[in-house]
Short mmCIF file of C-alpha atoms in Angstrom, two decimals:
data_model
loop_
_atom_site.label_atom_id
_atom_site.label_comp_id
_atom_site.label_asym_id
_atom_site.label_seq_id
_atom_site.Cartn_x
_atom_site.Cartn_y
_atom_site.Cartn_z
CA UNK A 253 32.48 -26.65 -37.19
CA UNK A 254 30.77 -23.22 -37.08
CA UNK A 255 32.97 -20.31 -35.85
CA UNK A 256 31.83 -17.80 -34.04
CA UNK A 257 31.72 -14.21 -35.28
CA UNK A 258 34.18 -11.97 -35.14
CA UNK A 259 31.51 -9.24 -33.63
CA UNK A 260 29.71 -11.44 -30.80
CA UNK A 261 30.67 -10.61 -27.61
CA UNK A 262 32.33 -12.22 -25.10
CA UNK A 263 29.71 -12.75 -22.04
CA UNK A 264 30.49 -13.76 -18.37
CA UNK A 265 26.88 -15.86 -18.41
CA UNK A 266 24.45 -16.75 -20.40
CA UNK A 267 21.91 -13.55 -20.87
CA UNK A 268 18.79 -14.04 -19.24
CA UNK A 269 20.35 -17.44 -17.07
CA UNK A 270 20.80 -18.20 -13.55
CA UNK A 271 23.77 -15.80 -13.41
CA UNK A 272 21.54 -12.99 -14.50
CA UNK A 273 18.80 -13.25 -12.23
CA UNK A 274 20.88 -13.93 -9.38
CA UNK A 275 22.42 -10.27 -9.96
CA UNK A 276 18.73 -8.89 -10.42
CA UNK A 277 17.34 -10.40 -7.69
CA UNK A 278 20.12 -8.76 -5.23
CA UNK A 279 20.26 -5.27 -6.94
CA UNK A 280 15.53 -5.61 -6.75
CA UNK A 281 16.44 -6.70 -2.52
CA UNK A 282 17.98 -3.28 -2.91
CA UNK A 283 15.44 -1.49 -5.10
CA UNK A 284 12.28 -3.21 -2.38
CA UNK A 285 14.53 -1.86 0.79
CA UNK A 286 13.99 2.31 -1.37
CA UNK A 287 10.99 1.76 -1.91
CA UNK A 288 9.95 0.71 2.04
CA UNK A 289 11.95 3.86 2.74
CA UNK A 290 10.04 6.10 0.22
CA UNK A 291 6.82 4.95 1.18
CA UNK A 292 7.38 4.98 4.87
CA UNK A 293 6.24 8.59 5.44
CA UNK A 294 3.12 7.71 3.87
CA UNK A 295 1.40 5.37 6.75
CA UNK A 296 3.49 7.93 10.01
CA UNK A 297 2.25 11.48 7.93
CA UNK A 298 -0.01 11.82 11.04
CA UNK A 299 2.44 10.71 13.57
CA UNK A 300 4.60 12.73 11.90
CA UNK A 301 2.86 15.70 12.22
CA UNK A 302 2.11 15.68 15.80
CA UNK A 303 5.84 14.26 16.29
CA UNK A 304 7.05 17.44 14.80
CA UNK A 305 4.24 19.88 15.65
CA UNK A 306 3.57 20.93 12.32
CA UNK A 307 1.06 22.09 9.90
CA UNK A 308 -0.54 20.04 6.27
CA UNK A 309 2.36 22.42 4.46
CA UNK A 310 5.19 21.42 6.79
CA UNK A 311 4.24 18.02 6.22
CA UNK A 312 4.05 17.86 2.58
CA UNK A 313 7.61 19.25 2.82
CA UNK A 314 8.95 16.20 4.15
CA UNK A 315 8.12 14.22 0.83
CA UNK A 316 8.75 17.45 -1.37
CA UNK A 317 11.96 18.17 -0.06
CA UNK A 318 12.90 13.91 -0.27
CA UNK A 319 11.28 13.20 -4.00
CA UNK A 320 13.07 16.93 -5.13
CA UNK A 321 16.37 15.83 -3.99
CA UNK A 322 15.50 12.34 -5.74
CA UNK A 323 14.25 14.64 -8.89
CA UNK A 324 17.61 16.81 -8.81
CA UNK A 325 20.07 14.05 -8.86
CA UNK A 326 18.77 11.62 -11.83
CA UNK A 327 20.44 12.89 -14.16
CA UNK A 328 23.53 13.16 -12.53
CA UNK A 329 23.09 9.94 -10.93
CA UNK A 330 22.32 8.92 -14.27
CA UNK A 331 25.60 10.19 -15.94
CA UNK A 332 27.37 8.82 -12.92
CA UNK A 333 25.81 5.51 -13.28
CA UNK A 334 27.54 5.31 -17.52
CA UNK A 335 31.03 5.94 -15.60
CA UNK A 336 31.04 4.07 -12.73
CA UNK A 337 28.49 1.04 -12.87
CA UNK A 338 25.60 -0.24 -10.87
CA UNK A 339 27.54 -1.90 -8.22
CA UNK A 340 29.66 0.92 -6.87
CA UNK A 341 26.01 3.43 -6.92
CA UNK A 342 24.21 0.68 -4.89
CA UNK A 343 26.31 0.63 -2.95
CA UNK A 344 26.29 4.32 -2.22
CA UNK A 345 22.77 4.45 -2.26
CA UNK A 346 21.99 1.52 0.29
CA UNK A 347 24.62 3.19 2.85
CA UNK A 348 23.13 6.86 2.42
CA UNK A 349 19.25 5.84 2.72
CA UNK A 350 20.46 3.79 6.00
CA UNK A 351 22.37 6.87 7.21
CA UNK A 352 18.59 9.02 6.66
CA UNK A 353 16.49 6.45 8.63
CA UNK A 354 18.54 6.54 11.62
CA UNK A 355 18.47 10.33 11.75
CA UNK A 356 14.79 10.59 11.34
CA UNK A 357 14.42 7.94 13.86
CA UNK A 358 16.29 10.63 16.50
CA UNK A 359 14.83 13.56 15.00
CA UNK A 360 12.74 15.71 17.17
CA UNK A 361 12.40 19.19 15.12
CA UNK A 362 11.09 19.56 12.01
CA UNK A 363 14.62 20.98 10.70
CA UNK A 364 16.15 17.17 11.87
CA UNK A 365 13.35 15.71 10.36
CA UNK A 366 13.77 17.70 7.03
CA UNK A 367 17.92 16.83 7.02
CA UNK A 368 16.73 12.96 7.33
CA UNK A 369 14.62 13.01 4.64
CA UNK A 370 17.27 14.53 2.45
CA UNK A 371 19.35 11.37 2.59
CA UNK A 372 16.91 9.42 2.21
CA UNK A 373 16.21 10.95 -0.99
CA UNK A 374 19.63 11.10 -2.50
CA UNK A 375 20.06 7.46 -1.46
CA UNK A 376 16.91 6.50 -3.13
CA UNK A 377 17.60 8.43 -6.40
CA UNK A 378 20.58 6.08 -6.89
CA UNK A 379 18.77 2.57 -6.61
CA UNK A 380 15.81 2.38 -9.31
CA UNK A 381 18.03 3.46 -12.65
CA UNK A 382 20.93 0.88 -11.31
CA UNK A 383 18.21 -1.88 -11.17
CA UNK A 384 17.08 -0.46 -14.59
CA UNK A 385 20.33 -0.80 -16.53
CA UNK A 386 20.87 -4.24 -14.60
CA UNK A 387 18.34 -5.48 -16.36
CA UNK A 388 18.68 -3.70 -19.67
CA UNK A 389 22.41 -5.64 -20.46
CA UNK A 390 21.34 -8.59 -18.38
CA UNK A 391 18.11 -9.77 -20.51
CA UNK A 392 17.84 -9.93 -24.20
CA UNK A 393 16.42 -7.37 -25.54
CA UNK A 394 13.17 -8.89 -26.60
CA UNK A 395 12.46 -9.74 -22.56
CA UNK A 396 13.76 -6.07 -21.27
CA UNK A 397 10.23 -4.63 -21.29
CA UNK A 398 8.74 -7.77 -19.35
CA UNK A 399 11.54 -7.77 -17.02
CA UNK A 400 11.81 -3.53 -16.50
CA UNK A 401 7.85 -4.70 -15.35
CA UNK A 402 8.85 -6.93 -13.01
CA UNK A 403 11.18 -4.67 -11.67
CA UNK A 404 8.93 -2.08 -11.12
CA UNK A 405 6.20 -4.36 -8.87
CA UNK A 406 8.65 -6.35 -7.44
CA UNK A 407 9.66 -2.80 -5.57
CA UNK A 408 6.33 -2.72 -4.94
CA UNK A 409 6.96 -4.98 -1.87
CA UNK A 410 8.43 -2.62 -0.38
CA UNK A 411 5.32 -0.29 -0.73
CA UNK A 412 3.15 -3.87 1.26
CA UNK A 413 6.15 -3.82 3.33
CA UNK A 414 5.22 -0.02 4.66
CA UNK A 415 1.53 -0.23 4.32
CA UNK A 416 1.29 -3.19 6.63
CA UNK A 417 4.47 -4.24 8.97
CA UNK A 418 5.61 -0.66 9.39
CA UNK A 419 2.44 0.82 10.40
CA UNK A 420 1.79 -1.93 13.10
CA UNK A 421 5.51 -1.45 14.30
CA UNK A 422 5.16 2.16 14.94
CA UNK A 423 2.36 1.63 17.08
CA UNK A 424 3.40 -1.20 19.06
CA UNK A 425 7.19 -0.36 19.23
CA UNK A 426 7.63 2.97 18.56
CA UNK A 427 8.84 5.68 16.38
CA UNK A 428 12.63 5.04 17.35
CA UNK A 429 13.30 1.26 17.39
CA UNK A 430 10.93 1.16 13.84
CA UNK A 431 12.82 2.93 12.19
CA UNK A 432 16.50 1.84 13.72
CA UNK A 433 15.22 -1.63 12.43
CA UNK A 434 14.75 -0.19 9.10
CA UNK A 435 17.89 1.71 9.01
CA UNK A 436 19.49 -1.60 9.67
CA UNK A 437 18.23 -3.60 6.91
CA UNK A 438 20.30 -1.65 4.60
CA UNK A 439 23.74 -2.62 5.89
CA UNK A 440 22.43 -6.41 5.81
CA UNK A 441 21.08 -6.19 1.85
CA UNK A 442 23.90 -3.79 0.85
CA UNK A 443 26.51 -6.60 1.50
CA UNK A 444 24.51 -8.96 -0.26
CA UNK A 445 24.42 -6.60 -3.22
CA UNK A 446 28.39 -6.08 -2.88
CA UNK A 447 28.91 -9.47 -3.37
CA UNK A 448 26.72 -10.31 -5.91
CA UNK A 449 26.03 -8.03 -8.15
CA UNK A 450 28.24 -7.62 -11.44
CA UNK A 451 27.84 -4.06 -13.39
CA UNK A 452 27.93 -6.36 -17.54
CA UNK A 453 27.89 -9.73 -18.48
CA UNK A 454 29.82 -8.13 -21.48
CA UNK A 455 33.95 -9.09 -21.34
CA UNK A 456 35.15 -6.90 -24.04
CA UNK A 457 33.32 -3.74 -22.58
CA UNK A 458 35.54 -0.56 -21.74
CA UNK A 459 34.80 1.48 -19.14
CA UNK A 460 35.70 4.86 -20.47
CA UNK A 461 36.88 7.18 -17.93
CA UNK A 462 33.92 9.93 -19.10
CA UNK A 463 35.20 13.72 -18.88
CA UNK A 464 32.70 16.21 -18.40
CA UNK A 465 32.74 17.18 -21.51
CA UNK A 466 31.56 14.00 -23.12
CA UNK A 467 28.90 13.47 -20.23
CA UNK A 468 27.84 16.97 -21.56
CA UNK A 469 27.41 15.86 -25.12
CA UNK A 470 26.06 12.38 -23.70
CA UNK A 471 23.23 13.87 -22.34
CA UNK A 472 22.79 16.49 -25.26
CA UNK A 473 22.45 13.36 -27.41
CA UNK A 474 19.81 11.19 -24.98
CA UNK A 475 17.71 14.56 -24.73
CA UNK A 476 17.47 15.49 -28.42
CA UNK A 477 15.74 11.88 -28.84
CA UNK A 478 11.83 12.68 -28.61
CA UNK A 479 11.62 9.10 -27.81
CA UNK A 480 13.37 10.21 -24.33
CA UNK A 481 11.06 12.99 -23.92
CA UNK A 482 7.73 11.01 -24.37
CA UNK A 483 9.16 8.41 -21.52
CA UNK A 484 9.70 11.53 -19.28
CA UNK A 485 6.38 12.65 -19.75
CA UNK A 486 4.81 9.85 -19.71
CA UNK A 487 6.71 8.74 -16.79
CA UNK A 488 5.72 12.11 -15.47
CA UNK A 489 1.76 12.19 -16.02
CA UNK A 490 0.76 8.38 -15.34
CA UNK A 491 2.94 8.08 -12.22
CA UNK A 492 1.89 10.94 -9.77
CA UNK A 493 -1.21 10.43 -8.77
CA UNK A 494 -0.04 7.01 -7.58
CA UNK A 495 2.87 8.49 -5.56
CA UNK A 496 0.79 11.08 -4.05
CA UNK A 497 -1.91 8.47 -3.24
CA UNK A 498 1.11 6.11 -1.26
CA UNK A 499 3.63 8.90 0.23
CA UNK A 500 1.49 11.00 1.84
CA UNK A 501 -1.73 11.88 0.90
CA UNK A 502 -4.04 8.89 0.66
CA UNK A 503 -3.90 7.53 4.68
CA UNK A 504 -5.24 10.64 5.72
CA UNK A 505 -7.38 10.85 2.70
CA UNK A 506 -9.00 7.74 3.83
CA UNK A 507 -9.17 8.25 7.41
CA UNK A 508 -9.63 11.50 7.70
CA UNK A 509 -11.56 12.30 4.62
CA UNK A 510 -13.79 9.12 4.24
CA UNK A 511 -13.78 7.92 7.58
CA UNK A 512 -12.35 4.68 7.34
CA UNK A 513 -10.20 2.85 10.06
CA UNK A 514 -6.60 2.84 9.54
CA UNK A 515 -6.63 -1.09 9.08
CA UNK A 516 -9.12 -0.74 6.72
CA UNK A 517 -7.17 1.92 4.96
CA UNK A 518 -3.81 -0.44 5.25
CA UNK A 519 -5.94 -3.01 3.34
CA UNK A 520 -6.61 -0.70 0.87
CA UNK A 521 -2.99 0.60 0.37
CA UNK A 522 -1.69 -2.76 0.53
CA UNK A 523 -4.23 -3.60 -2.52
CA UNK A 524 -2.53 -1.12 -4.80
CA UNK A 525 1.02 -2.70 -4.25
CA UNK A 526 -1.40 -6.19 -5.11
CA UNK A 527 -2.82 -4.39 -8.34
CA UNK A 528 1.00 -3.02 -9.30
CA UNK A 529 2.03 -7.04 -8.87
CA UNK A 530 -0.70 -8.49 -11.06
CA UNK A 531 -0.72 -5.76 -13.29
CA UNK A 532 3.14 -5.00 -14.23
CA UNK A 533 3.66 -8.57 -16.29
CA UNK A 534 0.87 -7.96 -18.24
CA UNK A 535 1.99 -4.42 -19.34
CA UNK A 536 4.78 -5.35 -20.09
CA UNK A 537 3.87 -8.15 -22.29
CA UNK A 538 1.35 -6.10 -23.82
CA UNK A 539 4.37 -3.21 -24.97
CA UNK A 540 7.05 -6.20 -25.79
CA UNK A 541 4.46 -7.01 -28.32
CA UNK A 542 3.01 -4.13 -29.43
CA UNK A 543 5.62 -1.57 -28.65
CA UNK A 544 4.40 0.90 -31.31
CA UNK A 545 0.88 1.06 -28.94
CA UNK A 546 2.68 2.45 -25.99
CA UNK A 547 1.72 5.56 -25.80
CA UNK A 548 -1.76 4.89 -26.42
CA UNK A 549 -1.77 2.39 -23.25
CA UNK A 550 -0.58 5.28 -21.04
CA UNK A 551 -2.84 7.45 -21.98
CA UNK A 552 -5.90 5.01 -21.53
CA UNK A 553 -4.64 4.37 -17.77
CA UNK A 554 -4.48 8.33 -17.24
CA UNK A 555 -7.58 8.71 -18.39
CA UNK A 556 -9.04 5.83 -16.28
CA UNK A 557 -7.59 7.34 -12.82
CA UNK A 558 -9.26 10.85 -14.11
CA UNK A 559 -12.57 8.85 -14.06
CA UNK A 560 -11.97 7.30 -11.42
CA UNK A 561 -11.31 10.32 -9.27
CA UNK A 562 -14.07 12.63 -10.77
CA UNK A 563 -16.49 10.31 -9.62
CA UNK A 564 -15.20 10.03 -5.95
CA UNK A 565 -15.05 13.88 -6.00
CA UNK A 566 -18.24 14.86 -6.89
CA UNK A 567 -20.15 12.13 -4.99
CA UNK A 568 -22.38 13.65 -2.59
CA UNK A 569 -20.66 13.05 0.95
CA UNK A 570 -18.38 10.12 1.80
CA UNK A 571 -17.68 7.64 -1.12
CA UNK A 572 -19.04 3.81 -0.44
CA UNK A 573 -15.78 1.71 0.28
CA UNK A 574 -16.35 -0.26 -3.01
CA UNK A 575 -15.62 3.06 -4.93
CA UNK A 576 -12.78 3.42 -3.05
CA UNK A 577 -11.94 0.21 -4.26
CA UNK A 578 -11.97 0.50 -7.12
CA UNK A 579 -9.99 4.22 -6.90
CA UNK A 580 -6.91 2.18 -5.19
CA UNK A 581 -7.06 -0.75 -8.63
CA UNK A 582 -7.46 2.23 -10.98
CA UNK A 583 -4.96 4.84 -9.01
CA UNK A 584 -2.49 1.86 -8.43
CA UNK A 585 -2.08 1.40 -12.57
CA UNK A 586 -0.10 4.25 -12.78
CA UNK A 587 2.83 2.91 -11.55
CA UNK A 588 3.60 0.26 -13.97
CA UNK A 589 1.89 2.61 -16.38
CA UNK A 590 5.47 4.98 -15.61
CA UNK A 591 7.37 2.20 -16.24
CA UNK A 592 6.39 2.24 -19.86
CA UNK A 593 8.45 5.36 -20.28
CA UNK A 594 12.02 3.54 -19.65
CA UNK A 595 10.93 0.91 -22.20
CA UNK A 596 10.10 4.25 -24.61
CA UNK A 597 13.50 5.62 -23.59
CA UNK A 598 15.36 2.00 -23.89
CA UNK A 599 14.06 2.05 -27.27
CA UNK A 600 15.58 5.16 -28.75
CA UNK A 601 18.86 5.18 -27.15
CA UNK A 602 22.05 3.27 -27.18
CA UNK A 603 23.05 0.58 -24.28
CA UNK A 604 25.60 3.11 -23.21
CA UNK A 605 23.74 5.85 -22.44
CA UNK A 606 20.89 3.42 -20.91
CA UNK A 607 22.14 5.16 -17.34
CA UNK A 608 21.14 8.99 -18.78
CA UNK A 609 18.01 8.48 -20.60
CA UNK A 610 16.97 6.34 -17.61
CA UNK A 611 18.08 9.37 -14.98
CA UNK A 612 16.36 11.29 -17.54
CA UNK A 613 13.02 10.07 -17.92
CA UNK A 614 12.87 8.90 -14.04
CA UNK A 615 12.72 12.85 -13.39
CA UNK A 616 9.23 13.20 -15.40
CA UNK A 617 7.36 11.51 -12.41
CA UNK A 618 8.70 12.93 -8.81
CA UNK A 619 8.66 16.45 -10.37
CA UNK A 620 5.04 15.87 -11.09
CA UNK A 621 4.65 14.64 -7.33
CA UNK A 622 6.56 17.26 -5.84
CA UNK A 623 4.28 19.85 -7.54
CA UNK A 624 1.26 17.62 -6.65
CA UNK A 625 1.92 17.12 -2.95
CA UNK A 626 3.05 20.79 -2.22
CA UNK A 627 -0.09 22.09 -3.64
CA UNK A 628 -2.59 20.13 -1.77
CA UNK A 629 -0.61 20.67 1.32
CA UNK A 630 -1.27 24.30 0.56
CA UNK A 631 -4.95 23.95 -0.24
CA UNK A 632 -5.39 21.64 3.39
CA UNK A 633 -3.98 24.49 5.45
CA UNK A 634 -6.36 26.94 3.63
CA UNK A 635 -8.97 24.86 3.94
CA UNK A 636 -8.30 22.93 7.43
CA UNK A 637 -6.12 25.59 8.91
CA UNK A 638 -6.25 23.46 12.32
CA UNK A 639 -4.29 20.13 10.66
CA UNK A 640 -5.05 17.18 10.90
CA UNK A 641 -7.34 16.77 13.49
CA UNK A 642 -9.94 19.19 11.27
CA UNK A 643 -9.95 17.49 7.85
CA UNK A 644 -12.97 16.13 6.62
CA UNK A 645 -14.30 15.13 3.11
CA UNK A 646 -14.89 18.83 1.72
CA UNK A 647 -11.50 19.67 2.58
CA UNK A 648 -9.53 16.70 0.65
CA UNK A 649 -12.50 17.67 -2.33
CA UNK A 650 -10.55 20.76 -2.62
CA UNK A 651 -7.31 19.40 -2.17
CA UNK A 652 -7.35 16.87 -4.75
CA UNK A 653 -8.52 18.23 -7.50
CA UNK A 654 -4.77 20.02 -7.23
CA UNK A 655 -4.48 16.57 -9.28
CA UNK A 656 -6.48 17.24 -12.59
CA UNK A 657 -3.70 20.83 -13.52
CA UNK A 658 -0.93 18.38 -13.31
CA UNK A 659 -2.84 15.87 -15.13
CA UNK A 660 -4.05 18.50 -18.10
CA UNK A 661 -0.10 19.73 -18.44
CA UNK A 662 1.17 16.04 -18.65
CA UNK A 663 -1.15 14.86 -21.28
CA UNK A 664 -0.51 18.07 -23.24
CA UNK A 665 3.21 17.61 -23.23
CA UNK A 666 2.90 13.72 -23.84
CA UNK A 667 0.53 14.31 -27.27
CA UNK A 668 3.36 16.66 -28.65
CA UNK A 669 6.49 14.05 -28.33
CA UNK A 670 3.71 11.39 -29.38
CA UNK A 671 3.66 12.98 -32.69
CA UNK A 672 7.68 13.94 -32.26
CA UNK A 673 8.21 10.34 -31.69
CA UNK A 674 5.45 9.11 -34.62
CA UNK A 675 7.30 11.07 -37.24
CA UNK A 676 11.08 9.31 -36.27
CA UNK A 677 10.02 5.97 -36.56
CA UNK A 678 8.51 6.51 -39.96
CA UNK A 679 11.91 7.22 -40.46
CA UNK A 680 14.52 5.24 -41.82
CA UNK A 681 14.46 1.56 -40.42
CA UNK A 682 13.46 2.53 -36.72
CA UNK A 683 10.14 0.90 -36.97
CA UNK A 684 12.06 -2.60 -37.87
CA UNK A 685 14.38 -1.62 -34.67
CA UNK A 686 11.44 -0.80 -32.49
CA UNK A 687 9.68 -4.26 -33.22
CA UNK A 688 12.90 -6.06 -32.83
CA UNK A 689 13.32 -4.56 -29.21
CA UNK A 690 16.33 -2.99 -29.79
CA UNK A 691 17.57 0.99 -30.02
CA UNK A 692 17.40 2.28 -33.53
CA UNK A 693 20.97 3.49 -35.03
CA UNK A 694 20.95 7.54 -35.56
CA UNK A 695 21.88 9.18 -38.68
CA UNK A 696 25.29 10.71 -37.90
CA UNK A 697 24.96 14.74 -38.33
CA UNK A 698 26.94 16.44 -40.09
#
């Protein structure tokens, strides 16, 4: 009879079983509900604004001020999230995002408004890494980056969820009892989660109580790893124009700027979250395989979305719908494009400290669509200074090409941690540990 090792761990279940994608599949119910709530600005922005009485800026302050306070709080969410566990952050994350969607369903100023989307944002910022670390000591390692894909378009439901349901419910029922409803959705799934969801399969692990000070030198260690930094700004330049596209900027870009009805426009939103779905298995298989190619698949979906837009932008008048098309297929890629840089991350950091690099590197792409959003707010009220009701084609021309500075930083930073991250794997055995799937060992310092 064969023993078994002294150094294999104890498990609660089978990784990868039934067990394991029971607990995934409640903590993604979770992960679908943020996303609906992210999104859900995107298909009211001009509801919103004549709601509130306020101008293109004022607007794009709603979704700065909620993906800033998401921003802010990864990396201590992310440091909290090593201490405490997925559960007990769900949790806390379900119950503040459903405290933010009742307010904004009562809010009648633009100060109410701004307080809602606050908590909506710090609720959010604590669902995606949870999910994320769920799956990292779930899954063998050798099926994380296929399942961190599947994570990442299975949120994307909530994206149909908002393009489709939530637009027809705010015109047939109203701004209130929409988003009540959707306020209430979160106590339902965050029981669910409660009683499902269990933080390790692993029975020997110890939950350290973490001071500050080793937090601190947790997160000194995660940063110093260029592998962390090319996942942030990857993360940062392939996701943007995606989240700028869904939260805000692309209903009104359609209907406003190329004239097409808002079910048309629905259609087309809803066939990004469709693209993200068929798209995010394949990436993923694609980097479990060749993981040392990663960087080089990012940058080929960047520079597809450039393309794409620089053709829509210079064509003479409106666009024809099938370049708009093919501007949501191309513009939608960036999403599981960003999820590439947790695999990045994953790879050059220890299971522990999964939570930080994660908080970390989830920071690279709401930054980028903070800066994004803000700044073609500003150019709309220079160039439409009468809102909404004045924007035309010329006037998102202007705005969107806000998009190609952000775009020109990102790729800059990404080709420097590229060659960072090149010269570390040639190093020692990493390249064995990066084709195995698993985090390469540092070389104590001294």
């Amino acid at each position: 009879m064969t023993s078994t090792p002294a150094s294999a761990p104890r498990l609660l279940a089978p990784l990868g079983g039934r067990r394991a994608w029971a607990i995934w599949t409640a903590a993604v119910a979770v992960y679908v509900l943020a996303v609906f709530h992210r999104t859900s600005l995107g298909v009211a922005g001009i509801m919103a604004a004549e709601r509130f009485g306020i101008s293109s800026s004022q607007l794009a302050t709603f979704a700065m001020v909620q993906l800033l306070v998401y921003a802010a709080m990864q990396v201590p969410v992310g440091a909290a999230l090593d201490q405490y566990g997925s559960r007990i952050l769900l949790a806390a994350g379900a119950l503040t995002m459903t405290a933010g969607q009742a307010a904004f369903a009562f809010a009648h100023t633009f100060a109410a408004g701004l307080g809602a989307r606050v908590l909506v944002g710090m609720g959010d910022a604590m669902i995606f890494v949870c999910v994320l670390r769920i799956a990292a000591l779930w899954f063998p390692p050798m099926r994380a980056p296929l399942v961190t894909q599947i994570t990442g378009f299975a949120g994307q439901i909530g994206a149909l969820l908002a393009a489709g349901p939530l637009a027809a419910a705010l015109h047939s029922v109203g701004w209130e009892t929409t988003y009540l409803v959707a306020a209430g959705l979160g106590i339902v799934l965050g029981l669910v989660m409660w009683f499902v969801v269990v933080d390790s399969p692993n029975l020997d692990e110890e939950r350290d109580a973490v001071r500050l000070r080793a937090v601190t030198r947790a997160l000194g260690e995660v940063w110093r790893e260029p592998g962390t930094k090319l996942g942030l700004w990857s993360h940062f330049t392939s996701q943007f124009a995606m989240n700028v596209f869904v939260l805000l900027w692309g209903f009104p870009f359609l209907t406003k700027g190329q004239g097409l009805s808002e079910a048309t426009a629905s259609t087309l939103l809803s066939l990004m979250v469709a693209t993200i779905i068929v798209a995010s298995p394949m990436l993923g298989m694609f980097t479990a395989r060749r993981p040392h190619r990663r960087s080089v698949a990012v940058m080929v979906l960047i520079g597809a979305a450039i393309t794409l837009w620089t053709v829509v932008l210079v064509w003479p008048g409106r666009a024809p719908l099938w370049l708009l098309v093919l501007l949501c297929i191309v513009v939608a890629l960036g999403g599981p494009g960003s999820m590439v840089g947790f695999d990045m991350a994953r790879s050059f950091n220890a299971p522990t400290r999964l939570g930080s690099a994660n908080g970390i590197v989830n920071v690279g792409g709401y930054v980028a669509s903070v800066t994004c959003i803000v700044g073609i707010g500003i150019v709309l009220d220079h160039v439409a200074p009468g809102g909404p009701a004045t924007y035309d084609v010329d006037s998102f021309r202007a705005a969107m090409s806000v998009q190609y500075l952000v775009w020109a930083f990102g790729l800059a930073m990404m080709w420097h941690y590229r060659r960072r991250t090149h010269d570390v794997v040639l190093t020692d055995d990493a390249y064995t540990h990066l084709r195995a799937g698993v985090p390469r060992k540092r070389r104590e310092r001294d």
